[in-house]
């Protein structure tokens, strides 16, 4: 069977709730390999909720549909405060990336408490800024940034991540609306370990199955290299 945009592969999927330090309940989902323990975990931070971003934004949803089965990776997705998806609405209201620090902390606390191994942050657009600003937690193994705009997060956050020392990978579309590969290389130099991967032909929203496959392959190469490249049939 070919893996298509709508393919959902077997996994153990459960609805979860995250509790923030400022008293909110956030809704989410955890997808685990069906019959084996995971070797690593993705903690997904979605795009801007005021522009339609949520835990079901398509690249993150497809990661949860495929990576537990294809790469033994657990995928934790959740709605940040005030965000709605089919899973429901998280309590609170959008705070422009500031109070969302408690949302990131709650997701990492959940991963730690439930012994989810080797957590990596995967942020997309607004989610990359949450990762850069608030993701420097000792349990985090690294971060993968999809379409980073570097607006709310800037040089001081990159310098801090450089000092944090964990891997930092930025997947930057050739035709991004906010930050393109050449400028990204210059700006990410503030974090010496950062790797910028320009993706030819791609746009900010990664529309199209070929680009989704590139993103998922690049994630797996860092998080569980033994499973890369991902198969296109099952």
mmCIF file of C-alpha atoms in Angstrom:
data_model
loop_
_atom_site.group_PDB
_atom_site.id
_atom_site.type_symbol
_atom_site.label_atom_id
_atom_site.label_comp_id
_atom_site.label_asym_id
_atom_site.label_seq_id
_atom_site.Cartn_x
_atom_site.Cartn_y
_atom_site.Cartn_z
ATOM 1 C CA UNK A 1 0.000 0.000 0.000
ATOM 2 C CA UNK A 2 1.336 3.427 -0.931
ATOM 3 C CA UNK A 3 1.510 5.956 1.872
ATOM 4 C CA UNK A 4 -0.687 8.872 0.821
ATOM 5 C CA UNK A 5 -1.661 12.180 2.394
ATOM 6 C CA UNK A 6 -4.664 10.573 4.101
ATOM 7 C CA UNK A 7 -2.917 7.379 5.287
ATOM 8 C CA UNK A 8 -3.309 6.591 8.983
ATOM 9 C CA UNK A 9 -0.988 3.810 10.179
ATOM 10 C CA UNK A 10 -1.542 1.718 13.317
ATOM 11 C CA UNK A 11 -0.597 3.257 16.674
ATOM 12 C CA UNK A 12 -1.779 3.442 20.263
ATOM 13 C CA UNK A 13 -3.535 6.798 20.393
ATOM 14 C CA UNK A 14 -4.924 8.386 23.526
ATOM 15 C CA UNK A 15 -6.464 11.720 24.354
ATOM 16 C CA UNK A 16 -4.472 13.532 27.008
ATOM 17 C CA UNK A 17 -4.739 16.673 29.115
ATOM 18 C CA UNK A 18 -1.875 18.897 30.196
ATOM 19 C CA UNK A 19 -1.981 21.007 33.338
ATOM 20 C CA UNK A 20 -0.137 24.313 33.277
ATOM 21 C CA UNK A 21 1.533 25.979 36.250
ATOM 22 C CA UNK A 22 -0.902 28.896 35.909
ATOM 23 C CA UNK A 23 -3.928 26.632 36.308
ATOM 24 C CA UNK A 24 -5.108 25.833 32.769
ATOM 25 C CA UNK A 25 -6.055 22.512 31.181
ATOM 26 C CA UNK A 26 -4.781 21.975 27.648
ATOM 27 C CA UNK A 27 -6.114 19.234 25.376
ATOM 28 C CA UNK A 28 -3.924 16.971 23.297
ATOM 29 C CA UNK A 29 -3.158 13.520 21.959
ATOM 30 C CA UNK A 30 -0.305 11.076 22.402
ATOM 31 C CA UNK A 31 0.422 8.563 19.632
ATOM 32 C CA UNK A 32 2.707 5.643 20.510
ATOM 33 C CA UNK A 33 4.078 2.692 18.525
ATOM 34 C CA UNK A 34 1.489 -0.070 18.527
ATOM 35 C CA UNK A 35 3.519 -2.901 20.037
ATOM 36 C CA UNK A 36 6.961 -1.536 20.972
ATOM 37 C CA UNK A 37 8.233 1.178 23.280
ATOM 38 C CA UNK A 38 9.194 4.401 21.523
ATOM 39 C CA UNK A 39 12.836 5.241 20.988
ATOM 40 C CA UNK A 40 12.214 8.995 20.948
ATOM 41 C CA UNK A 41 9.424 11.532 21.365
ATOM 42 C CA UNK A 42 8.293 14.550 19.385
ATOM 43 C CA UNK A 43 6.684 17.344 21.388
ATOM 44 C CA UNK A 44 4.863 19.317 18.695
ATOM 45 C CA UNK A 45 4.307 23.077 18.852
ATOM 46 C CA UNK A 46 1.769 24.219 16.294
ATOM 47 C CA UNK A 47 1.545 27.312 14.055
ATOM 48 C CA UNK A 48 -0.137 30.586 15.004
ATOM 49 C CA UNK A 49 -3.649 29.892 16.365
ATOM 50 C CA UNK A 50 -4.932 33.306 15.284
ATOM 51 C CA UNK A 51 -4.222 32.197 11.692
ATOM 52 C CA UNK A 52 -5.641 28.681 11.938
ATOM 53 C CA UNK A 53 -2.735 26.882 13.587
ATOM 54 C CA UNK A 54 -3.593 24.021 15.951
ATOM 55 C CA UNK A 55 -2.494 20.528 16.914
ATOM 56 C CA UNK A 56 -4.116 19.180 13.717
ATOM 57 C CA UNK A 57 -2.077 21.402 11.389
ATOM 58 C CA UNK A 58 -1.329 18.978 8.602
ATOM 59 C CA UNK A 59 2.397 18.242 9.000
ATOM 60 C CA UNK A 60 1.999 17.581 12.721
ATOM 61 C CA UNK A 61 -1.077 15.445 12.157
ATOM 62 C CA UNK A 62 0.728 13.393 9.504
ATOM 63 C CA UNK A 63 3.671 12.933 11.852
ATOM 64 C CA UNK A 64 1.283 11.390 14.370
ATOM 65 C CA UNK A 65 -0.297 9.230 11.657
ATOM 66 C CA UNK A 66 2.996 7.805 10.391
ATOM 67 C CA UNK A 67 5.973 8.073 12.702
ATOM 68 C CA UNK A 68 4.868 5.749 15.522
ATOM 69 C CA UNK A 69 4.524 2.926 12.973
ATOM 70 C CA UNK A 70 7.393 3.784 10.638
ATOM 71 C CA UNK A 71 10.037 5.056 13.044
ATOM 72 C CA UNK A 72 9.080 3.964 16.602
ATOM 73 C CA UNK A 73 8.631 7.615 17.565
ATOM 74 C CA UNK A 74 6.019 8.865 20.030
ATOM 75 C CA UNK A 75 4.198 12.004 18.897
ATOM 76 C CA UNK A 76 2.689 14.358 21.470
ATOM 77 C CA UNK A 77 0.460 17.084 20.035
ATOM 78 C CA UNK A 78 -1.603 19.616 21.955
ATOM 79 C CA UNK A 79 -3.482 22.870 21.560
ATOM 80 C CA UNK A 80 -1.848 25.846 23.214
ATOM 81 C CA UNK A 81 -4.023 28.064 25.396
ATOM 82 C CA UNK A 82 -7.214 29.242 23.739
ATOM 83 C CA UNK A 83 -6.695 27.045 20.660
ATOM 84 C CA UNK A 84 -9.415 24.801 19.186
ATOM 85 C CA UNK A 85 -9.277 21.646 17.052
ATOM 86 C CA UNK A 86 -11.407 18.530 16.706
ATOM 87 C CA UNK A 87 -9.883 17.337 19.986
ATOM 88 C CA UNK A 88 -11.423 20.327 21.777
ATOM 89 C CA UNK A 89 -10.434 23.733 23.082
ATOM 90 C CA UNK A 90 -7.638 24.394 25.528
ATOM 91 C CA UNK A 91 -8.461 26.736 28.378
ATOM 92 C CA UNK A 92 -7.150 30.277 28.498
ATOM 93 C CA UNK A 93 -6.509 32.730 25.701
ATOM 94 C CA UNK A 94 -3.764 33.417 23.188
ATOM 95 C CA UNK A 95 -0.961 35.523 24.682
ATOM 96 C CA UNK A 96 1.315 36.169 21.729
ATOM 97 C CA UNK A 97 3.892 33.613 22.807
ATOM 98 C CA UNK A 98 4.476 34.867 26.364
ATOM 99 C CA UNK A 99 2.158 32.962 28.726
ATOM 100 C CA UNK A 100 2.536 30.051 26.283
ATOM 101 C CA UNK A 101 5.812 29.390 28.102
ATOM 102 C CA UNK A 102 3.672 27.519 30.653
ATOM 103 C CA UNK A 103 2.120 25.441 27.854
ATOM 104 C CA UNK A 104 5.544 24.313 26.642
ATOM 105 C CA UNK A 105 6.557 23.528 30.215
ATOM 106 C CA UNK A 106 3.367 21.499 30.768
ATOM 107 C CA UNK A 107 4.036 19.378 27.675
ATOM 108 C CA UNK A 108 7.607 18.683 28.727
ATOM 109 C CA UNK A 109 6.479 17.891 32.266
ATOM 110 C CA UNK A 110 3.978 15.396 30.836
ATOM 111 C CA UNK A 111 6.707 13.759 28.730
ATOM 112 C CA UNK A 112 9.023 13.555 31.729
ATOM 113 C CA UNK A 113 6.375 12.217 34.148
ATOM 114 C CA UNK A 114 5.282 9.548 31.662
ATOM 115 C CA UNK A 115 8.866 8.481 30.881
ATOM 116 C CA UNK A 116 8.612 9.354 27.216
ATOM 117 C CA UNK A 117 12.168 8.935 25.937
ATOM 118 C CA UNK A 118 14.478 11.413 24.225
ATOM 119 C CA UNK A 119 12.068 14.336 23.756
ATOM 120 C CA UNK A 120 12.671 16.617 20.787
ATOM 121 C CA UNK A 121 10.718 19.788 20.175
ATOM 122 C CA UNK A 122 9.198 20.145 16.708
ATOM 123 C CA UNK A 123 7.903 23.650 16.178
ATOM 124 C CA UNK A 124 6.208 25.028 13.088
ATOM 125 C CA UNK A 125 6.133 28.795 12.444
ATOM 126 C CA UNK A 126 4.782 30.296 15.706
ATOM 127 C CA UNK A 127 5.708 26.988 17.329
ATOM 128 C CA UNK A 128 9.378 27.547 16.417
ATOM 129 C CA UNK A 129 9.316 30.734 18.449
ATOM 130 C CA UNK A 130 7.902 28.917 21.459
ATOM 131 C CA UNK A 131 10.662 26.322 21.077
ATOM 132 C CA UNK A 132 13.421 28.922 20.882
ATOM 133 C CA UNK A 133 12.104 31.099 23.703
ATOM 134 C CA UNK A 134 10.828 28.502 26.150
ATOM 135 C CA UNK A 135 12.180 25.101 25.122
ATOM 136 C CA UNK A 136 15.602 25.143 26.782
ATOM 137 C CA UNK A 137 14.704 22.488 29.338
ATOM 138 C CA UNK A 138 17.276 19.932 30.526
ATOM 139 C CA UNK A 139 15.198 16.997 29.252
ATOM 140 C CA UNK A 140 15.067 18.361 25.684
ATOM 141 C CA UNK A 141 17.461 16.584 23.317
ATOM 142 C CA UNK A 142 17.127 19.131 20.530
ATOM 143 C CA UNK A 143 14.709 21.132 18.407
ATOM 144 C CA UNK A 144 13.596 20.979 14.804
ATOM 145 C CA UNK A 145 12.094 24.172 13.447
ATOM 146 C CA UNK A 146 9.767 24.235 10.424
ATOM 147 C CA UNK A 147 9.452 27.611 8.677
ATOM 148 C CA UNK A 148 10.944 29.713 11.479
ATOM 149 C CA UNK A 149 9.950 33.384 11.077
ATOM 150 C CA UNK A 150 12.366 34.681 13.749
ATOM 151 C CA UNK A 151 9.995 37.479 14.713
ATOM 152 C CA UNK A 152 8.960 36.927 18.335
ATOM 153 C CA UNK A 153 12.162 34.952 18.862
ATOM 154 C CA UNK A 154 15.346 36.677 17.829
ATOM 155 C CA UNK A 155 19.100 36.903 18.284
ATOM 156 C CA UNK A 156 19.103 36.739 22.081
ATOM 157 C CA UNK A 157 17.075 33.524 21.957
ATOM 158 C CA UNK A 158 19.447 32.032 19.384
ATOM 159 C CA UNK A 159 22.450 33.012 21.478
ATOM 160 C CA UNK A 160 20.806 31.396 24.506
ATOM 161 C CA UNK A 161 20.131 28.239 22.502
ATOM 162 C CA UNK A 162 23.752 28.241 21.393
ATOM 163 C CA UNK A 163 24.767 28.280 25.056
ATOM 164 C CA UNK A 164 22.203 25.549 25.780
ATOM 165 C CA UNK A 165 24.244 23.415 23.393
ATOM 166 C CA UNK A 166 21.537 21.058 22.138
ATOM 167 C CA UNK A 167 21.044 20.392 18.408
ATOM 168 C CA UNK A 168 18.995 22.943 16.495
ATOM 169 C CA UNK A 169 17.792 22.228 12.955
ATOM 170 C CA UNK A 170 15.863 24.771 10.874
ATOM 171 C CA UNK A 171 13.986 23.565 7.778
ATOM 172 C CA UNK A 172 13.538 26.701 5.704
ATOM 173 C CA UNK A 173 11.369 26.770 2.556
ATOM 174 C CA UNK A 174 12.885 28.311 -0.546
ATOM 175 C CA UNK A 175 9.764 30.452 -1.017
ATOM 176 C CA UNK A 176 8.930 31.177 2.629
ATOM 177 C CA UNK A 177 6.843 34.279 3.329
ATOM 178 C CA UNK A 178 8.951 35.389 6.308
ATOM 179 C CA UNK A 179 12.479 33.954 6.279
ATOM 180 C CA UNK A 180 14.290 32.352 3.350
ATOM 181 C CA UNK A 181 17.366 30.123 3.419
ATOM 182 C CA UNK A 182 20.080 32.683 2.671
ATOM 183 C CA UNK A 183 18.954 35.056 5.417
ATOM 184 C CA UNK A 184 18.296 32.127 7.743
ATOM 185 C CA UNK A 185 21.932 31.008 7.459
ATOM 186 C CA UNK A 186 23.070 34.468 8.527
ATOM 187 C CA UNK A 187 20.680 34.778 11.431
ATOM 188 C CA UNK A 188 21.058 31.254 12.801
ATOM 189 C CA UNK A 189 24.819 31.795 12.986
ATOM 190 C CA UNK A 190 24.085 33.228 16.451
ATOM 191 C CA UNK A 191 23.669 29.594 17.569
ATOM 192 C CA UNK A 192 26.914 27.931 16.419
ATOM 193 C CA UNK A 193 25.481 24.398 16.401
ATOM 194 C CA UNK A 194 22.435 25.376 14.323
ATOM 195 C CA UNK A 195 21.944 23.641 10.992
ATOM 196 C CA UNK A 196 19.880 25.361 8.307
ATOM 197 C CA UNK A 197 18.349 23.088 5.660
ATOM 198 C CA UNK A 198 16.928 24.960 2.689
ATOM 199 C CA UNK A 199 14.126 23.070 0.951
ATOM 200 C CA UNK A 200 13.877 23.785 -2.754
ATOM 201 C CA UNK A 201 10.410 24.647 -4.033
ATOM 202 C CA UNK A 202 8.766 24.595 -0.606
ATOM 203 C CA UNK A 203 6.538 27.308 0.873
ATOM 204 C CA UNK A 204 5.733 28.275 4.457
ATOM 205 C CA UNK A 205 2.811 25.868 4.797
ATOM 206 C CA UNK A 206 4.578 22.797 3.330
ATOM 207 C CA UNK A 207 1.592 22.030 1.116
ATOM 208 C CA UNK A 208 1.974 18.894 -0.985
ATOM 209 C CA UNK A 209 2.903 15.328 -0.118
ATOM 210 C CA UNK A 210 6.501 15.619 -1.473
ATOM 211 C CA UNK A 211 7.244 18.385 1.031
ATOM 212 C CA UNK A 212 5.609 16.536 3.920
ATOM 213 C CA UNK A 213 7.851 13.569 3.161
ATOM 214 C CA UNK A 214 10.941 15.785 3.135
ATOM 215 C CA UNK A 215 10.000 17.239 6.521
ATOM 216 C CA UNK A 216 9.287 13.863 8.112
ATOM 217 C CA UNK A 217 12.484 12.363 6.695
ATOM 218 C CA UNK A 218 14.553 15.258 8.043
ATOM 219 C CA UNK A 219 12.938 14.835 11.463
ATOM 220 C CA UNK A 220 13.577 11.100 11.556
ATOM 221 C CA UNK A 221 17.196 11.512 10.413
ATOM 222 C CA UNK A 222 17.844 13.481 13.597
ATOM 223 C CA UNK A 223 15.577 11.730 16.069
ATOM 224 C CA UNK A 224 15.938 8.061 15.054
ATOM 225 C CA UNK A 225 18.508 7.814 12.250
ATOM 226 C CA UNK A 226 18.170 4.016 12.035
ATOM 227 C CA UNK A 227 14.640 4.478 10.624
ATOM 228 C CA UNK A 228 15.614 6.911 7.854
ATOM 229 C CA UNK A 229 14.722 7.268 5.090
ATOM 230 C CA UNK A 230 11.083 6.523 5.692
ATOM 231 C CA UNK A 231 9.395 4.004 3.398
ATOM 232 C CA UNK A 232 6.774 5.229 0.943
ATOM 233 C CA UNK A 233 4.828 1.951 1.020
ATOM 234 C CA UNK A 234 3.706 -0.420 3.753
#
